[in-house]
Tab-separated table of C-alpha atoms and ligand atoms in Angstrom:
chain	number	residue	atom	x	y	z
A	1	MET	CA	-19.927	-103.340	39.250
A	2	ASN	CA	-16.537	-104.946	39.092
A	3	LYS	CA	-17.273	-108.026	37.043
A	4	SER	CA	-14.272	-110.033	38.187
A	5	ASN	CA	-15.973	-110.346	41.572
A	6	ILE	CA	-19.094	-111.750	39.985
A	7	ALA	CA	-19.143	-115.515	40.146
A	8	LEU	CA	-21.464	-117.261	37.708
A	9	LEU	CA	-22.336	-120.926	37.632
A	10	LEU	CA	-23.051	-122.510	34.262
A	11	VAL	CA	-24.728	-125.909	34.009
A	12	GLU	CA	-24.519	-127.219	30.456
A	13	ASP	CA	-23.873	-130.763	29.284
A	14	GLU	CA	-23.080	-130.008	25.645
A	15	PRO	CA	-19.329	-129.329	25.579
A	16	HIS	CA	-19.222	-127.081	22.508
A	17	ILE	CA	-22.018	-124.843	23.787
A	18	ALA	CA	-20.486	-124.695	27.254
A	19	GLN	CA	-17.095	-123.797	25.803
A	20	GLY	CA	-18.532	-120.924	23.796
A	21	LEU	CA	-20.493	-119.540	26.728
A	22	VAL	CA	-17.588	-119.786	29.162
A	23	PHE	CA	-15.308	-118.083	26.666
A	24	ASN	CA	-17.695	-115.198	26.071
A	25	LEU	CA	-18.598	-114.710	29.728
A	26	GLU	CA	-14.913	-114.660	30.663
A	27	GLU	CA	-14.269	-112.181	27.854
A	28	GLU	CA	-16.858	-109.967	29.559
A	29	GLY	CA	-14.862	-110.270	32.762
A	30	TYR	CA	-17.066	-112.624	34.760
A	31	GLN	CA	-15.745	-115.468	36.863
A	32	VAL	CA	-17.303	-118.633	35.492
A	33	THR	CA	-17.574	-122.110	36.951
A	34	HIS	CA	-18.865	-124.742	34.567
A	35	VAL	CA	-20.413	-128.079	35.523
A	36	GLU	CA	-22.197	-130.662	33.393
A	37	SER	CA	-24.983	-131.862	35.649
A	38	GLY	CA	-27.660	-130.626	37.979
A	39	GLU	CA	-26.287	-132.754	40.809
A	40	GLN	CA	-22.871	-131.087	40.548
A	41	ALA	CA	-24.521	-127.660	40.460
A	42	LEU	CA	-26.537	-128.297	43.622
A	43	GLU	CA	-23.426	-129.525	45.367
A	44	LEU	CA	-21.507	-126.354	44.504
A	45	LEU	CA	-24.434	-124.064	45.355
A	46	ALA	CA	-24.653	-125.620	48.807
A	47	LYS	CA	-21.039	-124.650	49.456
A	48	LYS	CA	-20.682	-121.215	47.936
A	49	PRO	CA	-22.925	-118.366	46.771
A	50	TYR	CA	-23.017	-117.433	43.090
A	51	ALA	CA	-24.468	-114.262	41.611
A	52	LEU	CA	-26.306	-116.078	38.834
A	53	LEU	CA	-27.108	-119.603	37.728
A	54	ILE	CA	-27.229	-120.264	33.987
A	55	LEU	CA	-29.077	-123.512	33.716
A	56	ASP	CA	-29.627	-125.778	30.738
A	57	LEU	CA	-33.088	-127.336	30.819
A	58	SER	CA	-32.290	-130.737	29.400
A	59	LEU	CA	-29.506	-132.404	31.362
A	60	PRO	CA	-28.502	-135.984	32.097
A	61	GLY	CA	-29.745	-136.981	35.556
A	62	ILE	CA	-31.982	-134.383	37.156
A	63	ASP	CA	-33.020	-131.778	34.621
A	64	GLY	CA	-33.008	-127.996	34.811
A	65	LEU	CA	-36.611	-127.733	35.966
A	66	GLU	CA	-35.924	-130.088	38.846
A	67	VAL	CA	-32.821	-128.104	39.843
A	68	CYS	CA	-34.890	-124.923	39.760
A	69	ASN	CA	-37.596	-126.531	41.823
A	70	LEU	CA	-35.200	-127.867	44.450
A	71	LEU	CA	-33.450	-124.527	44.831
A	72	ARG	CA	-36.673	-122.588	45.257
A	73	GLU	CA	-37.934	-125.179	47.731
A	74	GLN	CA	-34.809	-124.497	49.767
A	75	GLU	CA	-35.659	-120.804	49.479
A	76	ASP	CA	-32.509	-120.181	47.491
A	77	GLN	CA	-33.155	-116.851	45.749
A	78	ILE	CA	-30.288	-117.076	43.251
A	79	PRO	CA	-31.335	-115.559	39.899
A	80	ILE	CA	-31.731	-118.271	37.283
A	81	LEU	CA	-31.413	-117.929	33.527
A	82	MET	CA	-32.840	-121.044	31.919
A	83	LEU	CA	-31.508	-122.268	28.566
A	84	THR	CA	-33.381	-124.707	26.443
A	85	ALA	CA	-33.376	-126.332	23.055
A	86	ARG	CA	-37.126	-126.672	23.208
A	87	GLY	CA	-38.529	-123.337	22.234
A	88	SER	CA	-42.148	-124.028	23.055
A	89	GLU	CA	-44.298	-121.600	24.961
A	90	GLN	CA	-45.246	-124.394	27.371
A	91	ASP	CA	-41.617	-124.969	28.372
A	92	ARG	CA	-41.170	-121.292	28.916
A	93	ILE	CA	-44.191	-121.137	31.195
A	94	THR	CA	-43.152	-124.270	33.078
A	95	GLY	CA	-39.623	-122.927	33.534
A	96	LEU	CA	-40.815	-119.604	34.856
A	97	SER	CA	-43.374	-121.249	37.126
A	98	LYS	CA	-40.617	-123.396	38.642
A	99	GLY	CA	-38.843	-120.202	39.623
A	100	ALA	CA	-36.536	-119.349	36.729
A	101	ASP	CA	-36.158	-115.576	36.374
A	102	ASP	CA	-35.533	-115.503	32.668
A	103	TYR	CA	-35.496	-117.845	29.747
A	104	LEU	CA	-33.580	-118.152	26.503
A	105	ALA	CA	-34.310	-120.681	23.756
A	106	LYS	CA	-31.466	-122.259	21.803
A	107	PRO	CA	-30.124	-121.401	19.382
A	108	PHE	CA	-29.717	-117.898	20.745
A	109	ASN	CA	-27.698	-114.916	19.794
A	110	LEU	CA	-24.612	-114.506	22.012
A	111	LYS	CA	-25.136	-110.811	22.339
A	112	GLU	CA	-28.665	-111.374	23.571
A	113	PHE	CA	-27.389	-114.000	25.996
A	114	LEU	CA	-24.874	-111.535	27.475
A	115	LEU	CA	-27.558	-108.856	27.719
A	116	ARG	CA	-29.855	-111.205	29.617
A	117	VAL	CA	-27.019	-112.093	31.995
A	118	ALA	CA	-26.249	-108.429	32.597
A	119	GLY	CA	-29.964	-107.664	33.015
A	120	LEU	CA	-30.461	-110.314	35.671
A	121	LEU	CA	-27.355	-109.224	37.542
A	122	ARG	CA	-28.437	-105.594	37.419
A	123	ARG	CA	-31.841	-106.494	38.774
A	124	THR	CA	-30.335	-108.392	41.690
A	125	HIS	CA	-27.871	-105.609	42.287
A	126	TRP	CA	-30.719	-103.110	42.400
A	127	GLN	CA	-32.786	-105.309	44.710
A	128	THR	CA	-29.878	-105.812	47.100
A	129	ALA	CA	-29.149	-102.100	47.191
A	130	GLN	CA	-32.803	-101.306	47.792
A	131	LEU	CA	-33.200	-103.972	50.436
A	132	GLU	CA	-30.135	-102.715	52.234
A	133	ASN	CA	-31.605	-99.306	52.560
A	134	LYS	CA	-35.146	-100.608	52.547
A	135	HIS	CA	-36.632	-97.594	50.872
A	136	TYR	CA	-36.964	-96.043	47.445
A	137	GLN	CA	-36.968	-92.318	46.940
A	138	PHE	CA	-38.084	-90.142	44.048
A	139	GLY	CA	-38.530	-86.424	44.542
A	140	VAL	CA	-40.092	-85.859	47.958
A	141	ASN	CA	-41.704	-89.292	47.802
A	142	ARG	CA	-40.249	-92.065	49.870
A	143	ILE	CA	-41.477	-95.625	49.802
A	144	ASP	CA	-40.714	-98.056	52.562
A	145	LEU	CA	-40.116	-101.382	50.810
A	146	GLU	CA	-40.814	-103.401	53.939
A	147	THR	CA	-43.951	-101.807	55.326
A	148	HIS	CA	-45.215	-100.527	51.918
A	149	GLN	CA	-45.857	-97.159	53.438
A	150	ALA	CA	-45.369	-94.125	51.218
A	151	THR	CA	-44.512	-90.683	52.463
A	152	THR	CA	-45.507	-88.027	49.940
A	153	ALA	CA	-45.788	-84.239	49.800
A	154	THR	CA	-49.285	-84.486	51.258
A	155	GLY	CA	-48.954	-87.204	53.872
A	156	THR	CA	-48.583	-90.914	54.448
A	157	ILE	CA	-50.313	-93.647	52.433
A	158	GLN	CA	-50.493	-97.359	53.018
A	159	LEU	CA	-49.987	-98.877	49.577
A	160	THR	CA	-51.923	-101.955	48.503
A	161	GLU	CA	-50.221	-105.095	47.284
A	162	LEU	CA	-51.108	-104.323	43.664
A	163	GLU	CA	-49.925	-100.742	43.927
A	164	MET	CA	-46.634	-102.005	45.343
A	165	LYS	CA	-46.300	-104.596	42.590
A	166	ILE	CA	-46.720	-102.043	39.842
A	167	LEU	CA	-44.391	-99.587	41.592
A	168	LEU	CA	-41.633	-102.177	41.932
A	169	LEU	CA	-41.939	-102.976	38.255
A	170	PHE	CA	-41.570	-99.284	37.414
A	171	PHE	CA	-38.602	-98.834	39.773
A	172	ASP	CA	-36.926	-101.938	38.405
A	173	GLN	CA	-37.296	-100.713	34.818
A	174	GLU	CA	-36.590	-97.074	35.635
A	175	GLY	CA	-36.347	-94.914	32.511
A	176	LYS	CA	-37.649	-97.642	30.213
A	177	ILE	CA	-40.953	-97.729	28.422
A	178	LEU	CA	-43.273	-100.397	29.774
A	179	SER	CA	-45.973	-101.396	27.348
A	180	ARG	CA	-49.536	-101.701	28.544
A	181	GLU	CA	-49.405	-105.383	27.604
A	182	LYS	CA	-46.353	-105.990	29.767
A	183	LEU	CA	-47.821	-104.155	32.747
A	184	LEU	CA	-51.129	-105.970	32.501
A	185	LYS	CA	-49.447	-109.308	32.150
A	186	GLN	CA	-46.898	-108.873	34.929
A	187	VAL	CA	-49.077	-107.088	37.464
A	188	TRP	CA	-52.474	-108.642	36.843
A	189	GLY	CA	-51.515	-111.725	34.863
A	190	MET	CA	-53.952	-110.624	32.177
A	191	ALA	CA	-53.813	-111.368	28.517
A	192	PRO	CA	-53.241	-108.162	26.508
A	193	GLU	CA	-56.683	-108.284	24.925
A	194	THR	CA	-58.313	-107.954	28.358
A	195	GLU	CA	-59.990	-104.711	29.327
A	196	THR	CA	-57.195	-102.288	30.121
A	197	ARG	CA	-59.150	-99.603	31.932
A	198	THR	CA	-57.850	-101.041	35.243
A	199	LEU	CA	-54.327	-100.058	34.338
A	200	ASP	CA	-55.257	-96.496	33.442
A	201	ASN	CA	-57.100	-96.126	36.733
A	202	PHE	CA	-54.032	-97.303	38.589
A	203	ILE	CA	-51.792	-94.817	36.842
A	204	VAL	CA	-54.248	-92.019	37.647
A	205	ARG	CA	-54.123	-93.065	41.287
A	206	LEU	CA	-50.311	-93.225	41.392
A	207	ARG	CA	-50.139	-89.745	39.873
A	208	LYS	CA	-52.530	-88.417	42.501
A	209	TYR	CA	-50.336	-89.840	45.227
A	210	PHE	CA	-46.942	-88.855	43.921
A	211	GLU	CA	-47.071	-86.093	41.323
A	212	ILE	CA	-46.908	-82.407	42.203
A	213	ASP	CA	-49.384	-81.795	39.369
A	214	PRO	CA	-51.117	-85.069	38.402
A	215	THR	CA	-52.209	-83.569	35.074
A	216	LYS	CA	-48.561	-82.863	34.182
A	217	PRO	CA	-46.758	-85.954	35.463
A	218	ASP	CA	-42.982	-85.837	36.004
A	219	TYR	CA	-42.530	-89.374	37.305
A	220	PHE	CA	-45.240	-91.561	35.779
A	221	ARG	CA	-45.242	-90.498	32.149
A	222	THR	CA	-47.425	-91.580	29.307
A	223	VAL	CA	-45.568	-92.497	26.145
A	224	ARG	CA	-48.204	-92.096	23.496
A	225	GLY	CA	-49.062	-95.286	21.688
A	226	ARG	CA	-46.422	-97.272	23.576
A	227	GLY	CA	-47.166	-97.347	27.279
A	228	TYR	CA	-45.769	-95.752	30.402
A	229	ARG	CA	-42.352	-94.744	31.624
A	230	PHE	CA	-41.209	-94.059	35.186
A	231	VAL	CA	-38.502	-91.449	35.665
A	232	GLN	CA	-36.843	-91.294	39.084
A	233	ASN	CA	-35.021	-88.020	38.580
A	234	PRO	CA	-36.837	-85.794	36.107
A	235	GLU	CA	-34.852	-82.794	34.771
B	1	CA	CA1	-28.576	-130.175	27.318
């Protein structure tokens, strides 16, 4: 990715915080536009696409949650990183339920901030690339991201919504270890202490579909004591 083509929009009303963020994002090579209110942000977003919206939660006028809400109502899919001074769990949940993609509580570490920005951009980049070709391939397996049909070594399978959800999470986090807690929470919305047998059964099923030898998985690997890891191109 050539970062100088990546236009970010920052909405932050506290000048010293805004200054620091703009400086660091520009250092990283991004193109940054900074505004101080939600109204200004909506105006700009209506005129021009941005790759990412970095949105302070507490703003004069309409607040970050309202901006988020309005954008999602207009079916604007722009990735949103929400910033807030209130670090409560409730705010985090509200923010995410209003359509923010990620969340960072102030005061935050600049390095973490930049990592989150890069992470969200990478995710969008991946999604765009996948949507353009509309399929995902690993080994002989090919998954149609529109029809949810999988072509494997043994035939064609119609994947269920849950199977697709878990697969997309694996593809998105390719090569990374996903903890059982994270998988349960993101796919089933379950608290970690919930019965986790469901997850194991799913993994067994995915291995049966996609592995050459389900007892010796190449793609859907168990990382003992930590969770699972999907590998697109095993050695
Ligand atoms: Ca603020």
